[in-house]
Tab-separated table of C-alpha atoms in Angstrom:
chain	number	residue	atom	x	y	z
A	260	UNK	CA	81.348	98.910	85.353
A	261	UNK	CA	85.085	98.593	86.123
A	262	UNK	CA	86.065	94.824	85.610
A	263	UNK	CA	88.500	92.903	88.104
A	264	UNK	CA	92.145	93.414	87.063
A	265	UNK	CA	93.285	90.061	86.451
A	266	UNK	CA	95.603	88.320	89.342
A	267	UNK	CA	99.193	87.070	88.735
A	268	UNK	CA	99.675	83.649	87.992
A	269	UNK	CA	101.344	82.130	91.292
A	270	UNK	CA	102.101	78.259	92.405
A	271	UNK	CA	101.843	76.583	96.015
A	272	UNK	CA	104.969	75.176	95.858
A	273	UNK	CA	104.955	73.096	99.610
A	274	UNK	CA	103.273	73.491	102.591
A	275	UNK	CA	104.588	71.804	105.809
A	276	UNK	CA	104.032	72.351	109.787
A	277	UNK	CA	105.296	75.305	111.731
A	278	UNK	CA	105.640	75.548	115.225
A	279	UNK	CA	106.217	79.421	116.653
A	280	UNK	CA	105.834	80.782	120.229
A	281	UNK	CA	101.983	81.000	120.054
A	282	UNK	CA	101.048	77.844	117.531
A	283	UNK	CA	102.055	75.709	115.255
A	284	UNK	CA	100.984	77.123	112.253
A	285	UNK	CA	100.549	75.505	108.813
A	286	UNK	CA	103.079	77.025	106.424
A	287	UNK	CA	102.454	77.652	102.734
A	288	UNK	CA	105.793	78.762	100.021
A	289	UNK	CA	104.141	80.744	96.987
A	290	UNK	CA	106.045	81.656	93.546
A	291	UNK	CA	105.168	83.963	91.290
A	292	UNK	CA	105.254	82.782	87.499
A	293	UNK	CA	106.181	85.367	86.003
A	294	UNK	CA	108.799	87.224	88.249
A	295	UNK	CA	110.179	83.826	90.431
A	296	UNK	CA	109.534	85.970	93.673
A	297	UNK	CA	108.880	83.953	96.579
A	298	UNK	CA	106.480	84.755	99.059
A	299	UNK	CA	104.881	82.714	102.253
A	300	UNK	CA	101.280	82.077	103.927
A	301	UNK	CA	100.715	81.337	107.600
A	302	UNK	CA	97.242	79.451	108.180
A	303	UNK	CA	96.071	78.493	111.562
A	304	UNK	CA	92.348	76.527	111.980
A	305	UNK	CA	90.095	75.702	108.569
A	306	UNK	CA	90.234	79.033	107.214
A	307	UNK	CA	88.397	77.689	103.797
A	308	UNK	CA	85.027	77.163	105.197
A	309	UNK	CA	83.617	80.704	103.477
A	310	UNK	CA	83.282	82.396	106.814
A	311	UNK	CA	85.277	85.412	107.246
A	312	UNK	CA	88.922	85.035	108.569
A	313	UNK	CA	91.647	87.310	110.586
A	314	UNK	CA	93.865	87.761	108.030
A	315	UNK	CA	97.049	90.047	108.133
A	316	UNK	CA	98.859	91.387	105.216
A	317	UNK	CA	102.722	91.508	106.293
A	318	UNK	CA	105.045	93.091	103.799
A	319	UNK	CA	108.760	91.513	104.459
A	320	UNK	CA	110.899	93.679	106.779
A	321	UNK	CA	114.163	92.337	107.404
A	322	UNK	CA	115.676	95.347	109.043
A	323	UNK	CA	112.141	95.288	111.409
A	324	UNK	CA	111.349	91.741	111.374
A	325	UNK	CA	115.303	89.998	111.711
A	326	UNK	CA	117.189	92.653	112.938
A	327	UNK	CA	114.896	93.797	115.576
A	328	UNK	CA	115.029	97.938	114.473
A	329	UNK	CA	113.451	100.139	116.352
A	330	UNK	CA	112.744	102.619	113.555
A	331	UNK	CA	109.486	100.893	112.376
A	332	UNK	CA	106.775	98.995	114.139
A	333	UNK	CA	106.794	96.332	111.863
A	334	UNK	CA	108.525	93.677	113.605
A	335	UNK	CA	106.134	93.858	116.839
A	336	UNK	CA	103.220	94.033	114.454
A	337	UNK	CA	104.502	90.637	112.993
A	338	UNK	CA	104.364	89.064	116.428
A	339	UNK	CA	101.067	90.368	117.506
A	340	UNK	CA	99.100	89.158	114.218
A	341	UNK	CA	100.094	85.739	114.877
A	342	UNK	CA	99.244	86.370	118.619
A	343	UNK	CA	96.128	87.294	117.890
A	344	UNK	CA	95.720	84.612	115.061
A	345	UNK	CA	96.463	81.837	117.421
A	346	UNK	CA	94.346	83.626	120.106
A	347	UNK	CA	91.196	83.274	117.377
A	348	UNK	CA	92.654	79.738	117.028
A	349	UNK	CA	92.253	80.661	113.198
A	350	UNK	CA	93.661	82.859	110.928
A	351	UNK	CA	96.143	83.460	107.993
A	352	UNK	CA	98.934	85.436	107.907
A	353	UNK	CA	100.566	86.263	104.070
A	354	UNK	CA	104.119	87.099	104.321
A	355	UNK	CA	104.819	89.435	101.216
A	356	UNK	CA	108.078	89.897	99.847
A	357	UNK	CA	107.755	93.583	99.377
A	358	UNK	CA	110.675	94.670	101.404
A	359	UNK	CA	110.126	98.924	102.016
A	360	UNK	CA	106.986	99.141	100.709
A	361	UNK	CA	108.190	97.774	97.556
A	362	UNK	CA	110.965	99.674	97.218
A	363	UNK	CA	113.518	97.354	98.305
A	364	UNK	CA	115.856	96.880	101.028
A	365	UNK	CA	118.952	98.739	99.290
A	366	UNK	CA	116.723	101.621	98.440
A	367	UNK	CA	115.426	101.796	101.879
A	368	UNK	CA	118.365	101.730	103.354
A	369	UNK	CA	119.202	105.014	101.358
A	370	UNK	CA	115.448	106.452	101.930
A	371	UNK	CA	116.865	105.470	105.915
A	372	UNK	CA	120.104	107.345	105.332
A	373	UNK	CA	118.114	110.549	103.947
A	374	UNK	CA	115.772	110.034	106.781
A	375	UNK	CA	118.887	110.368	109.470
A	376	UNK	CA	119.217	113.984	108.162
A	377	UNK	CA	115.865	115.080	108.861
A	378	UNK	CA	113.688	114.161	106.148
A	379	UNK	CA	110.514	112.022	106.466
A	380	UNK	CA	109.171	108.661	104.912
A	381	UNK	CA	107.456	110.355	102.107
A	382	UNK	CA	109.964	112.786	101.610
A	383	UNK	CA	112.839	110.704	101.620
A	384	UNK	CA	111.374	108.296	99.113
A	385	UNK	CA	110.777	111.319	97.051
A	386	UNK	CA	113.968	112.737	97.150
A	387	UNK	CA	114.953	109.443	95.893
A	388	UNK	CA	112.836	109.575	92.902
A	389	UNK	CA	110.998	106.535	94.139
A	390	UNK	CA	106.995	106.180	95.218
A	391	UNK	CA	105.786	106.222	98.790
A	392	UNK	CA	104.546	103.236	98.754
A	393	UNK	CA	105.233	100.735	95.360
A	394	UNK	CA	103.841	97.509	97.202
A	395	UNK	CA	100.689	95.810	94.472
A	396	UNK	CA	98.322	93.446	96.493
A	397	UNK	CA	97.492	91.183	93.748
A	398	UNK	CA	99.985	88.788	94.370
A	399	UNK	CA	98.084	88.731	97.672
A	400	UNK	CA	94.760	88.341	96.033
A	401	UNK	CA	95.741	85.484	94.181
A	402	UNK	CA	97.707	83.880	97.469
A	403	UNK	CA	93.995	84.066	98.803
A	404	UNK	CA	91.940	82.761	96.132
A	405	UNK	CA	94.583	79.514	95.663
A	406	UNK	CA	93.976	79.130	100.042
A	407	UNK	CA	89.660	79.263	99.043
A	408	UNK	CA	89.653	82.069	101.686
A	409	UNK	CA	86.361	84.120	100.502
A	410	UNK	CA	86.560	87.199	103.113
A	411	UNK	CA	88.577	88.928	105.744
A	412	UNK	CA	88.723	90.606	108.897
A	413	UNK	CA	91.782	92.578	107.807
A	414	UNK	CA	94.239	93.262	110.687
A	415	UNK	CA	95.224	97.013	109.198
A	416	UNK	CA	95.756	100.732	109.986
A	417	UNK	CA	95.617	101.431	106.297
A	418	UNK	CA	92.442	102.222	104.225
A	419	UNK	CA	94.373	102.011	101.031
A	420	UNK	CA	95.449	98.554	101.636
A	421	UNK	CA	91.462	97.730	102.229
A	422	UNK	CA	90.954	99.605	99.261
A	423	UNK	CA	93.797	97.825	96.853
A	424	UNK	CA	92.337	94.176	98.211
A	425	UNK	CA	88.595	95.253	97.074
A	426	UNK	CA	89.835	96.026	93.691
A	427	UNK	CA	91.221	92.765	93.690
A	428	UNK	CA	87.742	91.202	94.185
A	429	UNK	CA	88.827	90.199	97.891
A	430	UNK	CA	85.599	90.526	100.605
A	431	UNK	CA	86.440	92.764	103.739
A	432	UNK	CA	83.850	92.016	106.283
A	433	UNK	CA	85.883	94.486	108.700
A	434	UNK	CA	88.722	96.420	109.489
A	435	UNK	CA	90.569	95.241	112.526
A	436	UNK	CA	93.193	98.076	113.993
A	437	UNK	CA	96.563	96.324	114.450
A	438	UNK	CA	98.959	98.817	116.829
A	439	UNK	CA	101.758	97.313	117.981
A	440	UNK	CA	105.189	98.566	119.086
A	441	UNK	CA	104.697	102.315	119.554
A	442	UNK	CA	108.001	103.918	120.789
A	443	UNK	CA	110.029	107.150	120.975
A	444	UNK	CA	112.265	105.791	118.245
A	445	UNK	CA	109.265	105.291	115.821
A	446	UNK	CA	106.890	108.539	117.126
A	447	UNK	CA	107.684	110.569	113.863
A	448	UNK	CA	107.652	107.703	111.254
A	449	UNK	CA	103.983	106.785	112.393
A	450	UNK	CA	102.731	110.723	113.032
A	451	UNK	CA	104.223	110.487	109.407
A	452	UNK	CA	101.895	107.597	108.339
A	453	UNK	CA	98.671	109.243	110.105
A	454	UNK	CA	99.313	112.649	108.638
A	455	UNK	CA	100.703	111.826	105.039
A	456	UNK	CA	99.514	108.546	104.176
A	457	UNK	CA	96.216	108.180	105.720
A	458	UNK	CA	96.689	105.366	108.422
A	459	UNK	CA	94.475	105.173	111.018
A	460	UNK	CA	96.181	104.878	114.268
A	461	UNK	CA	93.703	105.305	117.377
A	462	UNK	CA	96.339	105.929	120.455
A	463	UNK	CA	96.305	109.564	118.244
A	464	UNK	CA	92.859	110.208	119.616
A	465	UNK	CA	94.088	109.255	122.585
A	466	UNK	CA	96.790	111.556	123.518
């Protein structure tokens, strides 16, 4: 039997209120020991009480998230998790600095560049000698165990992010689709996901 790999060593640094557009949410500033890298929690209602919670796993986006691009879906994913947190009236939200998939926001701005002259996702990332996705959920795992949340309901279109939790020792009691912000400027890069990278994305089936 495969053991556990064991989780980085990270510190809750502070935790203070946080009111947004749909709740005020209770904020929660991680570090990682060894690397110093920063990364945030969102928790709305007692989310420690061993019953499964909405969770979403949102890796950092500034180009998506701050500067309101059009050539990703993550920013309007973003807002609907914490809609549909606040909706529940609880939930957790991790905010993972893992900017590109882990490649980095330089790096992704080159992957973007490639990307401008007709290659995809993957194969830009490739091109540059970098993987198509780099992002490692243990950080995430361990943001978990230090918030005594026990299982999920995993807002996700990814099976490999389900599967990377699990080998953390994380409990998925379900896989909730999360689509949000499907448009004609982001068709290709999620027809990209489905077809390359295994994402489940139902408005496929639907067309």
């Amino acid at each position: 039997m495969e053991s556990t790999p064991r989780l980085p060593a990270v510190t809750l640094v502070a935790s203070c209120e946080l009111p947004t557009p749909w709740a005020t949410f209770r904020l929660h500033g991680f570090q990682e020991t060894a690397s110093g890298k920063e990364h945030l929690a969102l928790t709305l209602g007692e989310v420690a009480d061993g019953q499964p919670v909405l969770t979403r796993l949102h890796s950092e986006c500034l180009t998506g998230d701050g500067l309101f691009s059009l050539r990703c879906d993550c920013g309007p994913q973003l807002e609907a998790a914490l809609a549909a947190i606040a909706k529940e009236g609880r939930g957790v939200l991790l905010y993972l600095r893992q900017e590109g998939r882990g490649i980095g926001l330089l790096d992704k701005l080159r992957a973007y560049a490639l990307q401008d002259k007709g290659l995809d996702t993957v194969d830009a990332n490739r091109a540059l000698g970098l993987p198509d996705d780099a992002r490692d959920y243990g950080v995430a795992a361990a943001m978990l165990k230090t918030l005594e949340i026990c299982a999920l309901r995993l807002m996700t279109n990814n099976p490999a992010k389900v599967s990377a939790l699990e080998s953390r020792g994380v409990s998925i009691a379900e896989r909730v689709p999360h689509v949000a912000g499907r448009g004609p400027r982001n068709q290709a890069y999620l027809d990209t996901k489905a077809a390359r990278m295994g994402h489940l994305l139902p408005w496929l089936e639907q067309d």
